[in-house]
Short mmCIF file of C-alpha atoms and ligand atoms in Angstrom, two decimals:
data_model
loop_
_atom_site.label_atom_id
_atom_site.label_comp_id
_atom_site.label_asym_id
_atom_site.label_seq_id
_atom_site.Cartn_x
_atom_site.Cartn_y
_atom_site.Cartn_z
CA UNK K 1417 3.82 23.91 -6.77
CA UNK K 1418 5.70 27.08 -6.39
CA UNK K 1419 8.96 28.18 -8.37
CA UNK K 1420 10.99 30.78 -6.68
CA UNK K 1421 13.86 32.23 -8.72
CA UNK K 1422 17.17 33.11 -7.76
CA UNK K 1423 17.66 37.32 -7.18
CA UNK K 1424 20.04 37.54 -10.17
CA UNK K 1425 17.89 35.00 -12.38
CA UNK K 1426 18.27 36.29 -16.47
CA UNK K 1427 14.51 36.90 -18.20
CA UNK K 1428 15.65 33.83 -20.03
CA UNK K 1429 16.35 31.86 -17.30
CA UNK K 1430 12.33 32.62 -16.30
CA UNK K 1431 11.48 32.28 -19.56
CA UNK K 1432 13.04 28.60 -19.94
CA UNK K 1433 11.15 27.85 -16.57
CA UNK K 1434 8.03 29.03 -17.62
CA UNK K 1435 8.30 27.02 -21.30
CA UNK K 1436 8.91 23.37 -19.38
CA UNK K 1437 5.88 24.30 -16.99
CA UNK K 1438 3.76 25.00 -19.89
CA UNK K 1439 5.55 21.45 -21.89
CA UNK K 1440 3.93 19.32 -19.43
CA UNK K 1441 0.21 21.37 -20.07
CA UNK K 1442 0.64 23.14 -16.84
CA UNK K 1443 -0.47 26.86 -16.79
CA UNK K 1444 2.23 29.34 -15.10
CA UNK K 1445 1.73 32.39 -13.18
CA UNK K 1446 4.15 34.75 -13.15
CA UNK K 1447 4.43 37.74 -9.94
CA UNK K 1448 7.02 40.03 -9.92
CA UNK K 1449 8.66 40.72 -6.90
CA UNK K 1450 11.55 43.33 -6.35
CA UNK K 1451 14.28 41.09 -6.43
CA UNK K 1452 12.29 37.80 -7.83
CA UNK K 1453 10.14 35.95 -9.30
CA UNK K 1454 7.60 33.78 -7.98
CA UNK K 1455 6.25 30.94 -10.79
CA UNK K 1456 2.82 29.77 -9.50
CA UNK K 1457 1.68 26.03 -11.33
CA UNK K 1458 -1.45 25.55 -12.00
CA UNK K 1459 -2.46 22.13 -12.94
CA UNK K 1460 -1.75 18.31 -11.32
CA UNK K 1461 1.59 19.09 -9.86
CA UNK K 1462 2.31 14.94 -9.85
CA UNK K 1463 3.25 15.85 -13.43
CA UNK K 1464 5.82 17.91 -12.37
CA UNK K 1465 7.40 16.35 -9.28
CA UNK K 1466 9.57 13.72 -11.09
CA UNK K 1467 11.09 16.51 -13.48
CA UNK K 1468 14.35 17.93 -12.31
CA UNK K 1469 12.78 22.13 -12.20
CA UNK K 1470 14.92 22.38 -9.10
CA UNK K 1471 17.96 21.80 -11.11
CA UNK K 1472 16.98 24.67 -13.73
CA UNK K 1473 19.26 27.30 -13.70
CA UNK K 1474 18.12 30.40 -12.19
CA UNK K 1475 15.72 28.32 -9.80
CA UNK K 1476 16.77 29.16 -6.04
CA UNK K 1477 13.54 26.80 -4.54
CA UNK K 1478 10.42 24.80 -5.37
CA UNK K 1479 7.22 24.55 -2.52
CA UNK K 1480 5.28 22.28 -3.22
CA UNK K 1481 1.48 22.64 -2.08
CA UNK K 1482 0.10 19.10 -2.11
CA UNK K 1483 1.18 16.47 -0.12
CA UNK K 1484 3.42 13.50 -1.83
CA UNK K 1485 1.41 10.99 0.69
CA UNK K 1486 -2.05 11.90 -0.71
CA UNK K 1487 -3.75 8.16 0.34
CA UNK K 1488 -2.24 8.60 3.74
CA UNK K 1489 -2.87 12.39 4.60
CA UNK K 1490 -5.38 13.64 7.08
CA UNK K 1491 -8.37 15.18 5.11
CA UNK K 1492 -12.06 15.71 6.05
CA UNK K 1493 -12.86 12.80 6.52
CA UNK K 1494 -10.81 12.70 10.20
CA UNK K 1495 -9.11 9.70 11.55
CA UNK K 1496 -10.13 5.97 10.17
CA UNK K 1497 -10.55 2.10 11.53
CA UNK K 1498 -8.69 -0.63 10.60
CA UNK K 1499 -10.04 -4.04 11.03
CA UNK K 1500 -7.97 -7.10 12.50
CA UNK K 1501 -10.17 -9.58 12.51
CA UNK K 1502 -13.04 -8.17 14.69
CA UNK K 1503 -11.10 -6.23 16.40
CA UNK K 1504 -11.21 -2.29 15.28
CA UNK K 1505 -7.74 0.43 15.78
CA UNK K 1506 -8.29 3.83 15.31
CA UNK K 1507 -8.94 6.87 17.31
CA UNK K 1508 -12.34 6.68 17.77
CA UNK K 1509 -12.01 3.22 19.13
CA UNK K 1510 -11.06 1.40 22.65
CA UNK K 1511 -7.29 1.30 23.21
CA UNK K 1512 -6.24 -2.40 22.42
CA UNK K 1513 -3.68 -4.60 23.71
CA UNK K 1514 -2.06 -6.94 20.50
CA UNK K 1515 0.24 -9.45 22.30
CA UNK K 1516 2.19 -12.54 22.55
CA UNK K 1517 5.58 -13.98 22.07
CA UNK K 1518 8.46 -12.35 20.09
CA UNK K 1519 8.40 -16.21 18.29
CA UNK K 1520 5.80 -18.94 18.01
CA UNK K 1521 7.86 -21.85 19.91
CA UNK K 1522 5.40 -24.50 20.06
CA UNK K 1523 1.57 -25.38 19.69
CA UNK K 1524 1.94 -25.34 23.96
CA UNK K 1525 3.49 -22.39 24.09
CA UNK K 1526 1.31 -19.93 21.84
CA UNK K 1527 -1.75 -21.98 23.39
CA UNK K 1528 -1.57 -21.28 26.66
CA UNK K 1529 0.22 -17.35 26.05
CA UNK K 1530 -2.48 -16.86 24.33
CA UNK K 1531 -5.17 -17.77 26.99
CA UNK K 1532 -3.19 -16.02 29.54
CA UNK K 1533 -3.12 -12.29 27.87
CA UNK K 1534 -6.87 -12.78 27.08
CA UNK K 1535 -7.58 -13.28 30.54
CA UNK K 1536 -5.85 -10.34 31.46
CA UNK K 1537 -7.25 -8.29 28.65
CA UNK K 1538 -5.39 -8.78 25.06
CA UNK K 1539 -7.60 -8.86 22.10
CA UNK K 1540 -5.14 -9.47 19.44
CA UNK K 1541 -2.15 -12.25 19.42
CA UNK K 1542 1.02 -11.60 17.55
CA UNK K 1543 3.81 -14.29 17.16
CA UNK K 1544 6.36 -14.41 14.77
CA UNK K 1545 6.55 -17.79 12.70
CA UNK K 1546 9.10 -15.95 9.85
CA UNK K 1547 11.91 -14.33 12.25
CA UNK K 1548 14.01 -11.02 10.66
CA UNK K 1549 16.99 -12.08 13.39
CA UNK K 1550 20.56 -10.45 13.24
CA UNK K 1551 22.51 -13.59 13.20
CA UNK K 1552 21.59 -16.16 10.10
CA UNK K 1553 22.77 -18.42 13.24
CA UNK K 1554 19.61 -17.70 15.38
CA UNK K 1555 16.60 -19.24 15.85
CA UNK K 1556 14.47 -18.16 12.35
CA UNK K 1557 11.14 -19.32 13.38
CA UNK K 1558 8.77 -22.14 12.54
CA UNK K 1559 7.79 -21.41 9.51
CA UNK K 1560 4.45 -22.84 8.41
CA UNK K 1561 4.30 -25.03 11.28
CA UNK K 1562 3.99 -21.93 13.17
CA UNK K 1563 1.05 -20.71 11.34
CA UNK K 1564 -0.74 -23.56 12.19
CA UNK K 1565 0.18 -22.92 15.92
CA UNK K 1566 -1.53 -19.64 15.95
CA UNK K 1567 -4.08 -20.49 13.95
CA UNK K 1568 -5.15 -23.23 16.28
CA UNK K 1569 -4.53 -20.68 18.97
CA UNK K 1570 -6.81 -18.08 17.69
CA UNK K 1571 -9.47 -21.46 17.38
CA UNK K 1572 -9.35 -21.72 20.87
CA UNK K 1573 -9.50 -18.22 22.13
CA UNK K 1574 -10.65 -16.39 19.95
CA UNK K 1575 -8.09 -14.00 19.41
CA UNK K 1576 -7.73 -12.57 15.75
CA UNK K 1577 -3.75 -13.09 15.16
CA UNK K 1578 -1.06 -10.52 13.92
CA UNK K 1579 2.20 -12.19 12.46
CA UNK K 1580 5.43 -11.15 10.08
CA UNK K 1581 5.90 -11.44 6.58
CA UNK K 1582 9.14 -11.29 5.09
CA UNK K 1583 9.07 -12.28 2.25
CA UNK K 1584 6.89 -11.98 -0.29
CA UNK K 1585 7.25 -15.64 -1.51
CA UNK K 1586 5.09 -16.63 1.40
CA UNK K 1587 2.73 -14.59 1.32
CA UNK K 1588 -0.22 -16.65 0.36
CA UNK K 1589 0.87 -19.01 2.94
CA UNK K 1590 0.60 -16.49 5.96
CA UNK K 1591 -2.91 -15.01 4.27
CA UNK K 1592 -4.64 -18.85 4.96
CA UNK K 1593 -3.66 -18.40 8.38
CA UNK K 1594 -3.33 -14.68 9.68
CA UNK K 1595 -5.99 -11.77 10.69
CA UNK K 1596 -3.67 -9.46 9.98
CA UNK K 1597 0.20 -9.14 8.16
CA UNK K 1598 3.13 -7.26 10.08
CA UNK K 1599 6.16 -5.66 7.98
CA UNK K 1600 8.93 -5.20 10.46
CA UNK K 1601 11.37 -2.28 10.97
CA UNK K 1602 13.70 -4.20 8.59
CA UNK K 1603 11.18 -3.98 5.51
CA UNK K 1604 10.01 -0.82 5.70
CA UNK K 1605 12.04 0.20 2.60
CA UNK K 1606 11.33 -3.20 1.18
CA UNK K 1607 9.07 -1.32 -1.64
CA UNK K 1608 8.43 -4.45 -3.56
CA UNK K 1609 7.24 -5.97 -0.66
CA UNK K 1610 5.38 -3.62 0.75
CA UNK K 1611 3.04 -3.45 -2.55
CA UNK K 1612 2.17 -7.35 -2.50
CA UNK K 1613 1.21 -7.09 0.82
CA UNK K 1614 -1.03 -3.59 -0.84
CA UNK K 1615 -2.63 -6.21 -2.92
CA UNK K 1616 -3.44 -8.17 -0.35
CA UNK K 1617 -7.14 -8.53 1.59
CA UNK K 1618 -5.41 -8.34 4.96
CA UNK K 1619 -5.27 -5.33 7.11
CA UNK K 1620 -0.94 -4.65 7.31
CA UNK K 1621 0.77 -3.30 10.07
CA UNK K 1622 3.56 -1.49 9.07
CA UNK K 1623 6.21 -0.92 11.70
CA UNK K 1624 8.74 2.26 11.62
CA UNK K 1625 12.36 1.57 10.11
CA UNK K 1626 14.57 1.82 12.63
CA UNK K 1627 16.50 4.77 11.04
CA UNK K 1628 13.27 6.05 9.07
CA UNK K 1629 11.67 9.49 9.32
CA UNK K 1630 8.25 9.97 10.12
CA UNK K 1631 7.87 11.09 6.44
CA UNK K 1632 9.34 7.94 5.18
CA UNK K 1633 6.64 5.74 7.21
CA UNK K 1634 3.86 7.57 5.44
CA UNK K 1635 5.56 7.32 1.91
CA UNK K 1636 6.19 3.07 3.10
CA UNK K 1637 1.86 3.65 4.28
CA UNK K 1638 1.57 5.45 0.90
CA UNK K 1639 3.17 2.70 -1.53
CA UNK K 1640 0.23 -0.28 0.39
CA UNK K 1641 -2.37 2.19 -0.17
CA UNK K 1642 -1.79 2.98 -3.58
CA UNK K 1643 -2.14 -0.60 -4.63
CA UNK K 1644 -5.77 -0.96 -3.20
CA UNK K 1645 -5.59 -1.72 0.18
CA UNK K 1646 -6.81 0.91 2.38
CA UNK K 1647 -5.88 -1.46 6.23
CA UNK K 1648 -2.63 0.14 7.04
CA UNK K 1649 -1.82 1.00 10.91
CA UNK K 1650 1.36 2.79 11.35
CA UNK K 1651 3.43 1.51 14.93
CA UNK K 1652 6.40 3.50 16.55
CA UNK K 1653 8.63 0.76 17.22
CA UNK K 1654 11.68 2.96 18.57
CA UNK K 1655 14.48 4.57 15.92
CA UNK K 1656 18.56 4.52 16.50
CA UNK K 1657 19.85 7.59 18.02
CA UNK K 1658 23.30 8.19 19.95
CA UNK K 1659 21.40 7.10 23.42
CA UNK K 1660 22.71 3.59 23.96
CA UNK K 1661 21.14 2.72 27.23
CA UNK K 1662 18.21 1.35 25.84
CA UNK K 1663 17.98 -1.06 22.54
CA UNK K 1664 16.42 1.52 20.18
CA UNK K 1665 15.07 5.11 21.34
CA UNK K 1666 11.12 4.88 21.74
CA UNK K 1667 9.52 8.26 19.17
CA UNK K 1668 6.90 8.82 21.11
CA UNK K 1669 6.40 12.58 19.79
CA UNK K 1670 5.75 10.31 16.70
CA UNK K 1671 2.20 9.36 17.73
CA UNK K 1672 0.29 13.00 17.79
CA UNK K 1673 3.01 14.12 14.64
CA UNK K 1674 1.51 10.91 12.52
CA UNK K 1675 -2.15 11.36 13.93
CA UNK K 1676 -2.01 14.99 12.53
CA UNK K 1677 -1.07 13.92 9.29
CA UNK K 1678 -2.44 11.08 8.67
CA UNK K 1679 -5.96 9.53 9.11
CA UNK K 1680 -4.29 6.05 9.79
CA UNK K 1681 -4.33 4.37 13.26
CA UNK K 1682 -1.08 5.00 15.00
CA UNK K 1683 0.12 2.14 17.51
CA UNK K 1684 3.18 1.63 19.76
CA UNK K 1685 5.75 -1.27 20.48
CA UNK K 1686 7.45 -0.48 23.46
CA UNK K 1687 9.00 -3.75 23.62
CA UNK K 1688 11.14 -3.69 20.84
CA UNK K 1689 12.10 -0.21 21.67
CA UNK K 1690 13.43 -0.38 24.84
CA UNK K 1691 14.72 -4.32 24.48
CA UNK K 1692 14.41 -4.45 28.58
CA UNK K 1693 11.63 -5.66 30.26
CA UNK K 1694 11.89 -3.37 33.28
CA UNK K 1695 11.04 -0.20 31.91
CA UNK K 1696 8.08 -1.59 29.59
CA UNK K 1697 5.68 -0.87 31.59
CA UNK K 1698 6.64 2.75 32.09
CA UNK K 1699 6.57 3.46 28.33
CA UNK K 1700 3.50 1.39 27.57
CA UNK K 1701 1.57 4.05 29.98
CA UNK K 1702 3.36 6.91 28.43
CA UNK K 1703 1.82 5.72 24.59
CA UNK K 1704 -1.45 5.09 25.86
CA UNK K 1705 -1.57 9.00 27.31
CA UNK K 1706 0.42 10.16 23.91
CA UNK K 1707 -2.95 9.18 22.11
CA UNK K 1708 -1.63 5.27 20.57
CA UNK K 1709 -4.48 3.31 18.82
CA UNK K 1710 -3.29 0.23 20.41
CA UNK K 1711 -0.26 -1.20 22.14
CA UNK K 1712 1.79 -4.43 20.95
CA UNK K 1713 3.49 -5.80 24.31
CA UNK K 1714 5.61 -9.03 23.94
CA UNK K 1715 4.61 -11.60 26.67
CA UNK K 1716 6.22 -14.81 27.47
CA UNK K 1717 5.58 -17.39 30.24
CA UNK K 1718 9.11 -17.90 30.35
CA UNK K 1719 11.15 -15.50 29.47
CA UNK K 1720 14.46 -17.29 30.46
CA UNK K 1721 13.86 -19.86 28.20
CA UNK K 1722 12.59 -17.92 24.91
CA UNK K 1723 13.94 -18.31 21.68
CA UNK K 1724 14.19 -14.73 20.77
CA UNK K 1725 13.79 -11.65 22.68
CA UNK K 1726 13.73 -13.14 26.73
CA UNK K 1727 15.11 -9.92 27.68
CA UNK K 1728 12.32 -8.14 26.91
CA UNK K 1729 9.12 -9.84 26.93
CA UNK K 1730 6.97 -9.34 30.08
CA UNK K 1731 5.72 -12.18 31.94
CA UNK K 1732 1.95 -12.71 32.31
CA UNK K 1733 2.21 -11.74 36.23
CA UNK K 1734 3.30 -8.28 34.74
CA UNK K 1735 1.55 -7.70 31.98
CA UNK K 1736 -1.72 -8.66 34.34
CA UNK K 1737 -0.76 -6.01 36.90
CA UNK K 1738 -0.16 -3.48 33.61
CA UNK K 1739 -3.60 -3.76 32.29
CA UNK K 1740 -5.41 -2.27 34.92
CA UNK K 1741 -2.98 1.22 34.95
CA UNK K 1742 -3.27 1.24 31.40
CA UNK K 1743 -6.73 1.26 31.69
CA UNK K 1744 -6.64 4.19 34.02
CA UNK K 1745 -4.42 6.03 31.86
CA UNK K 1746 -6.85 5.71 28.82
CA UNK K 1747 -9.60 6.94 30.97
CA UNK K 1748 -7.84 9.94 32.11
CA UNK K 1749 -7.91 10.78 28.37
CA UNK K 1750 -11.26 10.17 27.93
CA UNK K 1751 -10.73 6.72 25.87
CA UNK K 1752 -11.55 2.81 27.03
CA UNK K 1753 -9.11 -0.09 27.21
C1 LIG E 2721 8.57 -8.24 16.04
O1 LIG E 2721 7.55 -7.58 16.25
O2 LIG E 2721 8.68 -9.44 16.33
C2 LIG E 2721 9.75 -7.57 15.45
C3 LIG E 2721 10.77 -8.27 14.97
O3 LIG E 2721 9.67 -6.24 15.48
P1 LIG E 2721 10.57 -5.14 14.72
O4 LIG E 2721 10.38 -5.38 13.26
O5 LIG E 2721 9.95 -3.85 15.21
O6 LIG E 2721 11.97 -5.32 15.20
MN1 LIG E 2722 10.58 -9.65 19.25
#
């Protein structure tokens, strides 16, 4: 960390500064500029970052040289893999499709989804069976019931499975069924949350906050790390901006920003983001060619009839004629679908 004093700073004001460096057994080095002083510490500046130096007087800034996310950051070591199932993200692996309904409906339903997208190249299934919805009065998923549904799903194709926790209470429930746990754009800030699920032995996917900063998804990454479990994929999932004409405003800048500072696979929901159908398939090719890990597309045989989310979800005819463009676009970037 770096202290830089104020121009009109008093020798005693530096002199304080230096003494509550040196309190916490942190060596300071003092260089004497014209006008200030710069306070280099030496030492492990996590000591430091909780203690209020910035409030001293005399203090006009504080840089500090590590990086807060230090589990998450992009070292030597390059970009990692994450797991789901046997399924591997990460940048040194094939592009891959996770999809499925916004909601588990029925054992049909997630059944024969399921054995659609595979067909046409999935090789994850998501499906909500805990539902974050706006209204208390909408459809909240099935619950356990649901579980079972993809589990017997993944049985029959295959498929590792992606779902939603919500709450931590059920946790242990959703680990005896699911590859992989998903903390949506409403829990992102849930920190209790997010560190059961970092003491869990799934892989998480962690999903943007809607009105989070990039920073604040690798501090979310950072708090499941820290307690152990080293799975996390980050997904762009679309923030709120002014721009109304789509549900949420799709970040794509987002994917090379958090591949350059982190070593975590990146993914993208274009689904969510956009909240219309038509213009998913536009965006899905636009992630692929902004470097994403993997895509997670919403697909429902029935749309018109879906318990959450109609609007958006493609319908297997589409998502089948997608594939093969996406496929083209990964290529054209030297990567495999
Ligand atoms: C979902 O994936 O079903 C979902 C609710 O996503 P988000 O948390 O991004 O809204
Ligand atoms: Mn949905």
């Amino acid at each position: 960390m770096i202290v830089i004093t104020q121009p009109n700073a008093t020798e005693e004001q530096i002199e304080r500064i230096v003494t509550r460096v040196r309190e916490f057994g942190l060596e300071a080095q003092i260089s004497r500029g014209a006008s200030r002083v710069i306070i280099g510490v030496i030492g492990p500046e996590a000591l430091l970052r909780e203690k209020p130096i910035a409030a001293m007087a005399g203090v006009e800034a504080i840089i500090p040289v590590l990086k807060p996310y230090k589990l998450a950051a992009r070292d030597s070591r390059g970009a990692s893999s994450v797991a789901i199932g046997d399924v591997r993200l990460g940048e040194h692996e094939d592009v891959v499709l996770i999809c499925g309904p916004c909601s588990v409906e029925s054992r049909e339903q997630i059944q024969s989804i399921a054995t659609m997208v595979k067909e046409s190249g999935a090789k994850i299934l998501r499906g909500g069976a805990f539902k974050p919805r706006t209204s208390p009065y909408s459809f909240q998923g099935l619950r356990e019931e649901g579980l079972r549904f993809l589990a017997e799903a993944r049985a029959k194709t295959g498929l590792p499975v992606v779902t939603e926790v919500m709450d931590a209470r059920d946790l242990s429930m959703i680990e005896r069924y699911a590859d992989c746990l998903q903390v949506g754009t409403r829990n992102m800030h849930n920190f209790s949350l997010l560190k059961e699920v970092g003491r869990s032995r799934l892989p998480v996917l962690l999903k943007r906050g809607f009105s989070a900063t990039i920073y604040d998804l690798m501090m979310s990454a950072e708090y499941i790390l820290n307690e152990g479990n080293s799975n996390v994929v980050l997904c762009e999932r679309g923030i709120r901006t002014f721009e109304t004409a789509a549900r949420y405003t799709l970040d794509l800048s987002a994917v090379p920003i958090l591949k350059s500072k982190t070593h975590l696979p990146v993914i993208v929901d274009p689904t969510h983001a956009l909240g219309l159908r038509e213009f998913v398939p536009q965006m899905s090719l636009a992630a692929v060619a902004a470097g994403a890990d993997a895509l997670m597309i919403e697909v429902h045989d029935s749309p018109e009839l879906a318990k959450s989310d109609g609007n958006q979800a493609l319908t297997p005819e589409i998502f089948a004629e997608l594939v093969p463009r996406l496929s083209a676009v990964a290529a054209a970037i030297g990567r495999a679908l």
